[in-house]
XYZ file of C-alpha atoms in Angstrom:
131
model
C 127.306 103.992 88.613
C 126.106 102.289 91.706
C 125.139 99.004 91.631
C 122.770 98.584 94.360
C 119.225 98.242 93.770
C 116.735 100.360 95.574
C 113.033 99.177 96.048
C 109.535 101.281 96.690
C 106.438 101.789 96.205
C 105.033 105.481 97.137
C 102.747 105.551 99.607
C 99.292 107.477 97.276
C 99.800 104.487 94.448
C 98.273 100.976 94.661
C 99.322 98.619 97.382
C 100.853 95.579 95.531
C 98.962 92.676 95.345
C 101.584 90.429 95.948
C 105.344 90.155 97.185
C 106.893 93.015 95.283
C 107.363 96.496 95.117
C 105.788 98.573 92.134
C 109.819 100.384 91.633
C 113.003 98.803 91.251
C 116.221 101.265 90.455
C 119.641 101.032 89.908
C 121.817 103.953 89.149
C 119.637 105.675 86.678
C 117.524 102.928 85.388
C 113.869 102.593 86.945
C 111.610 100.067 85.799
C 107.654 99.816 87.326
C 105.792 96.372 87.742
C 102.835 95.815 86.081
C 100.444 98.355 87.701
C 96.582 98.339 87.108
C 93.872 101.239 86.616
C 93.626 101.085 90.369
C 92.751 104.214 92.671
C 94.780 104.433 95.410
C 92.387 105.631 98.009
C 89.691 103.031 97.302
C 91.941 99.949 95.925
C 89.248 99.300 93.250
C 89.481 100.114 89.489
C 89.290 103.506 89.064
C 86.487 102.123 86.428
C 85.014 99.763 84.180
C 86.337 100.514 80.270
C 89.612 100.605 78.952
C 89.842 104.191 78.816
C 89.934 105.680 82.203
C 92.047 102.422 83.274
C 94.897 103.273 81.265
C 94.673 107.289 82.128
C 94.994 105.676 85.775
C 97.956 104.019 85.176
C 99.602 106.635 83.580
C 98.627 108.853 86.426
C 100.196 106.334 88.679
C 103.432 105.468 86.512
C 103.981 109.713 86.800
C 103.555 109.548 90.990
C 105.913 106.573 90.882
C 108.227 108.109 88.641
C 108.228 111.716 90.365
C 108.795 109.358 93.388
C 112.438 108.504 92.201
C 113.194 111.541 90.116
C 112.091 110.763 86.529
C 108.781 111.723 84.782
C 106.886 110.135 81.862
C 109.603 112.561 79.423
C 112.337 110.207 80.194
C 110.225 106.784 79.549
C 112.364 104.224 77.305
C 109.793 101.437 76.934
C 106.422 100.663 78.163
C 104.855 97.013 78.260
C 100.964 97.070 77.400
C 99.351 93.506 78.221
C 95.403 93.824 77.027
C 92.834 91.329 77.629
C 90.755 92.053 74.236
C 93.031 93.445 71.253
C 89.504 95.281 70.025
C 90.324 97.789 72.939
C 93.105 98.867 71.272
C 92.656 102.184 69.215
C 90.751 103.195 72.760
C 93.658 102.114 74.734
C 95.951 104.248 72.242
C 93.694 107.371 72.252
C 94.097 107.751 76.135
C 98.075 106.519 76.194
C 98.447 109.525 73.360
C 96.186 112.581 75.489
C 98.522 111.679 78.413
C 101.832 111.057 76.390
C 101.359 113.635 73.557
C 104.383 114.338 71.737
C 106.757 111.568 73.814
C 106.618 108.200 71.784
C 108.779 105.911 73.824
C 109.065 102.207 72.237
C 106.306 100.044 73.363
C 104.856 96.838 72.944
C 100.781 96.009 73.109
C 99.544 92.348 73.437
C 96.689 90.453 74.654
C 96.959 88.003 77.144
C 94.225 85.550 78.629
C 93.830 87.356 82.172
C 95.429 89.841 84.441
C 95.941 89.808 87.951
C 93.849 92.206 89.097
C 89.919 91.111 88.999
C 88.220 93.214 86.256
C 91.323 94.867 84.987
C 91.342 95.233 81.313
C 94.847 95.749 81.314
C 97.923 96.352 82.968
C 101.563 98.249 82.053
C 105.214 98.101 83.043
C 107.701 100.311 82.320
C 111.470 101.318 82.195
C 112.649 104.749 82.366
C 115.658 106.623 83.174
C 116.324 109.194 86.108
C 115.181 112.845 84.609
C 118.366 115.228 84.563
């Protein structure tokens, strides 16, 4: 397995807002930075409940996985960090109409603040290369 690590973030996801890149791979392991309910075209949150800002993410986490071979099928582990832990039955409805049937592990907390201004939450991930 090569040991080099490859860096990128796709060009129709949001731009970083700081000094990283949303992908990091090695071999077959992937793992995304936390990424926002951002649109990509706009740079703003693609809205204001918890809702449509985690189907955003997933939306983007399946671009940036596409970009480097995988797909949300070959997810190991996703990282949920929620700014109010009452948004979290909401937050699991949308995660389950994007992820249906794949239950990857995952851990949910709530953390004072977020990065992004008016972000209700944010997600990381680590995957593995599809094939």
């Amino acid at each position: 397995m090569s040991r080099k690590v490859e860096y990128s973030t796709p060009t129709n996801t949001m731009r970083p807002i700081g000094p990283y890149s949303h992908i990091a791979k090695v071999g077959e392991f992937i793992t995304i930075g936390a990424t926002a309910g951002v649109d990509p075209t706009t740079g703003k949150l693609i809205g204001p409940d918890i809702t449509s800002q985690t189907l955003q993410i997933l939306d983007a986490f399946e671009v940036m996985l596409a970009s480097v071979g995988s797909d949300l099928a070959h997810v190991i582990h996703v990282n949920v960090y929620m700014k109010d832990m009452k948004d979290f039955d909401e937050m699991n409805d949308a995660y389950e109409s994007k992820m249906g049937a794949r239950k990857p592990a995952r851990t949910a907390v709530a953390v004072i603040d977020v990065p992004k201004e008016n972000a209700l939450l944010t997600m990381n991930l680590t995957a593995v290369v599809a094939g």
